Amino acid sequence: MSLAIFISRRLTLRSPSGKALSGIIIAVTGISLSVIVMLISIAVMTGFKQEIRNKIMGFDAQLTVSSHQSDNNPESALVDLNEIRPSLEALPPQASASLTIRQPAILKTPTEFTGAIIKGMSKDYDWKFVRDNLVEGVIPDYSADSTLYHIVISRNLSNTLSVRLGEKIDAYFLGDDTYRTRRLKIAGIYDSHFSEYDNSIIFGTLKLPSSLVGLDENLGTQLEIYGLGNDTDIRKCANHLSSNLMDELYTGHIQRLYTVTDVHSTAALYFNWLSLLDMNVVVILTIMSLLTCLTLVSSLFILILRRVNMIGILKALGATDALIRRSFVYLTMRILAIGLLIGNFIGLAVILLQNKTAFIPLNPEAYYLDHVPMTLDITSLLILNVGIVVVSLLVLIIPSAIITTIPPSRVIKYE
């Protein structure tokens, strides 16, 4: 053990009466509050971005493959799954592809009507996102012919049309200068709180829109790809798949021009909005870090002023300025350690409690969520705490230089 650490451990943070110094209590309280605010800010921003990202990717696939329509040939706008299947082998093993058809329709009841998009999904589609947001009913078993006209509608649309679970609505599909009518049954109601999508998207089976125009089950308007991992993986897979499809076109193995779009393009507005939220976290962390540093510097000055005569005695005994400075810096770091311990405990308790009970609500119409999401991983927690300690040590170096200006001959009898 170094002599500086030994001295700092022997020094007390209490008054001669045994009570904690009021200045130290204020310092610990300020540091704890700063840590709590920083922890919760990171957890809220991380959780919010993750939840919104998951909702976006529940409606818009991570990658979307579509076909470029040539003049006077509407069928060229369709994606042929059999044609591009060899190119999909380059995707990661965990990736899943689902053929979809998005068909606009006018929905009508005896008293109300509105427009919507019926999203027909193939049998390979993973219904986890819809199932997680389902509030009434069930997801139909689309392997049975009897469920062809069963749909999962949003709560917003059900309220707009004044219909409930199990009721039927008339859907009008326009095309070829005419329209086709189908009566659809509401088998399930979902609510993602994402009004921009909830107001327009209805989920059904791929066979529903395919049957309107007699399309083969291997044809659709889009091929949606999921399960690619993080944003970097999505971009890499998009570039790789696009390159493969272009090579297949040039070599004559496919006859249509396919384009690959990632979710950052199809939902660019929302991702740009999420990226702006990072600035809020930076501002909060900066302000709280400054508060912590100012609190520690004030505590250091208080400790030095209360022990000026001790500093003079140590200097008279031959202690160097560097030794005494290190001793008081270590003593101040004890205050930081107490504040970190209390701040981390309270901050993590709030985060865990919010995740269990969701006791802090949000207005879903404004934030797309009905509660404040909080997510904090171990890595972020460690980086934050280590960063606070390192910055605090660096900040305390300069103020501790005041010790070098204290003459031992004048301060030994200082009261």
PDB file of N, CA and C in Angstrom, residues 3 40 51 54 68 71 87 99 104 128 133 157 182 193 214 247-248 255 265 291 318 369 412:
ATOM      1  N   LEU A   3       2.001   5.200   0.547  1.00  0.00           N
ATOM      2  CA  LEU A   3       1.829   6.093   1.692  1.00  0.00           C
ATOM      3  C   LEU A   3       0.647   7.044   1.476  1.00  0.00           C
ATOM      4  N   ILE A  40     -30.351   6.783 -15.963  1.00  0.00           N
ATOM      5  CA  ILE A  40     -31.721   6.738 -16.480  1.00  0.00           C
ATOM      6  C   ILE A  40     -31.790   7.333 -17.881  1.00  0.00           C
ATOM      7  N   GLU A  51     -37.110   0.102 -28.909  1.00  0.00           N
ATOM      8  CA  GLU A  51     -38.530  -0.198 -29.087  1.00  0.00           C
ATOM      9  C   GLU A  51     -39.061   0.371 -30.402  1.00  0.00           C
ATOM     10  N   ASN A  54     -37.736  -1.675 -33.290  1.00  0.00           N
ATOM     11  CA  ASN A  54     -38.430  -2.953 -33.438  1.00  0.00           C
ATOM     12  C   ASN A  54     -39.810  -2.768 -34.075  1.00  0.00           C
ATOM     13  N   HIS A  68     -38.438  -3.798 -60.836  1.00  0.00           N
ATOM     14  CA  HIS A  68     -38.652  -2.585 -61.615  1.00  0.00           C
ATOM     15  C   HIS A  68     -39.621  -2.874 -62.754  1.00  0.00           C
ATOM     16  N   ASP A  71     -42.160  -0.724 -69.234  1.00  0.00           N
ATOM     17  CA  ASP A  71     -43.311  -0.091 -69.877  1.00  0.00           C
ATOM     18  C   ASP A  71     -44.283  -1.132 -70.428  1.00  0.00           C
ATOM     19  N   SER A  87     -30.139 -16.442 -55.456  1.00  0.00           N
ATOM     20  CA  SER A  87     -29.427 -15.287 -54.904  1.00  0.00           C
ATOM     21  C   SER A  87     -29.627 -15.165 -53.403  1.00  0.00           C
ATOM     22  N   LEU A  99     -42.564 -13.683 -48.954  1.00  0.00           N
ATOM     23  CA  LEU A  99     -43.178 -13.014 -50.095  1.00  0.00           C
ATOM     24  C   LEU A  99     -44.440 -12.286 -49.628  1.00  0.00           C
ATOM     25  N   PRO A 104     -53.951  -2.028 -51.822  1.00  0.00           N
ATOM     26  CA  PRO A 104     -54.843  -0.980 -51.300  1.00  0.00           C
ATOM     27  C   PRO A 104     -56.303  -1.416 -51.413  1.00  0.00           C
ATOM     28  N   LYS A 128     -44.457 -13.125 -35.115  1.00  0.00           N
ATOM     29  CA  LYS A 128     -44.107 -12.750 -33.741  1.00  0.00           C
ATOM     30  C   LYS A 128     -44.459 -11.289 -33.437  1.00  0.00           C
ATOM     31  N   ASN A 133     -48.150  -7.723 -30.305  1.00  0.00           N
ATOM     32  CA  ASN A 133     -48.986  -6.521 -30.218  1.00  0.00           C
ATOM     33  C   ASN A 133     -50.473  -6.828 -30.301  1.00  0.00           C
ATOM     34  N   LEU A 157     -58.103   1.264 -36.679  1.00  0.00           N
ATOM     35  CA  LEU A 157     -59.035   1.038 -37.791  1.00  0.00           C
ATOM     36  C   LEU A 157     -60.365   0.479 -37.298  1.00  0.00           C
ATOM     37  N   ARG A 182     -64.901  -8.124 -51.455  1.00  0.00           N
ATOM     38  CA  ARG A 182     -64.756  -9.303 -50.606  1.00  0.00           C
ATOM     39  C   ARG A 182     -65.223  -8.933 -49.199  1.00  0.00           C
ATOM     40  N   HIS A 193     -49.371   1.052 -31.113  1.00  0.00           N
ATOM     41  CA  HIS A 193     -49.243   2.458 -30.707  1.00  0.00           C
ATOM     42  C   HIS A 193     -48.471   3.290 -31.733  1.00  0.00           C
ATOM     43  N   GLY A 214     -55.525 -13.775 -59.617  1.00  0.00           N
ATOM     44  CA  GLY A 214     -55.105 -15.085 -60.069  1.00  0.00           C
ATOM     45  C   GLY A 214     -53.599 -15.253 -60.165  1.00  0.00           C
ATOM     46  N   ASP A 247     -25.579  -9.366 -60.875  1.00  0.00           N
ATOM     47  CA  ASP A 247     -24.775 -10.373 -61.591  1.00  0.00           C
ATOM     48  C   ASP A 247     -25.669 -11.393 -62.284  1.00  0.00           C
ATOM     49  N   GLU A 248     -26.731 -11.805 -61.587  1.00  0.00           N
ATOM     50  CA  GLU A 248     -27.662 -12.767 -62.181  1.00  0.00           C
ATOM     51  C   GLU A 248     -28.373 -12.171 -63.388  1.00  0.00           C
ATOM     52  N   GLN A 255     -34.645 -12.423 -65.460  1.00  0.00           N
ATOM     53  CA  GLN A 255     -35.104 -11.595 -66.569  1.00  0.00           C
ATOM     54  C   GLN A 255     -35.656 -10.245 -66.114  1.00  0.00           C
ATOM     55  N   SER A 265     -33.843   3.246 -45.519  1.00  0.00           N
ATOM     56  CA  SER A 265     -34.331   4.066 -46.628  1.00  0.00           C
ATOM     57  C   SER A 265     -35.848   4.129 -46.637  1.00  0.00           C
ATOM     58  N   LEU A 291     -21.496  18.901 -13.383  1.00  0.00           N
ATOM     59  CA  LEU A 291     -21.991  19.021 -12.010  1.00  0.00           C
ATOM     60  C   LEU A 291     -21.174  18.138 -11.067  1.00  0.00           C
ATOM     61  N   GLY A 318       8.638  16.506   6.166  1.00  0.00           N
ATOM     62  CA  GLY A 318       9.348  16.114   4.953  1.00  0.00           C
ATOM     63  C   GLY A 318       8.489  15.536   3.849  1.00  0.00           C
ATOM     64  N   LEU A 369     -45.373   4.915 -27.737  1.00  0.00           N
ATOM     65  CA  LEU A 369     -45.244   3.928 -26.675  1.00  0.00           C
ATOM     66  C   LEU A 369     -46.155   4.339 -25.526  1.00  0.00           C
ATOM     67  N   ILE A 412       0.770  25.649  10.565  1.00  0.00           N
ATOM     68  CA  ILE A 412       0.782  24.573  11.560  1.00  0.00           C
ATOM     69  C   ILE A 412      -0.174  24.877  12.700  1.00  0.00           C
TER      70      ILE A 412
END
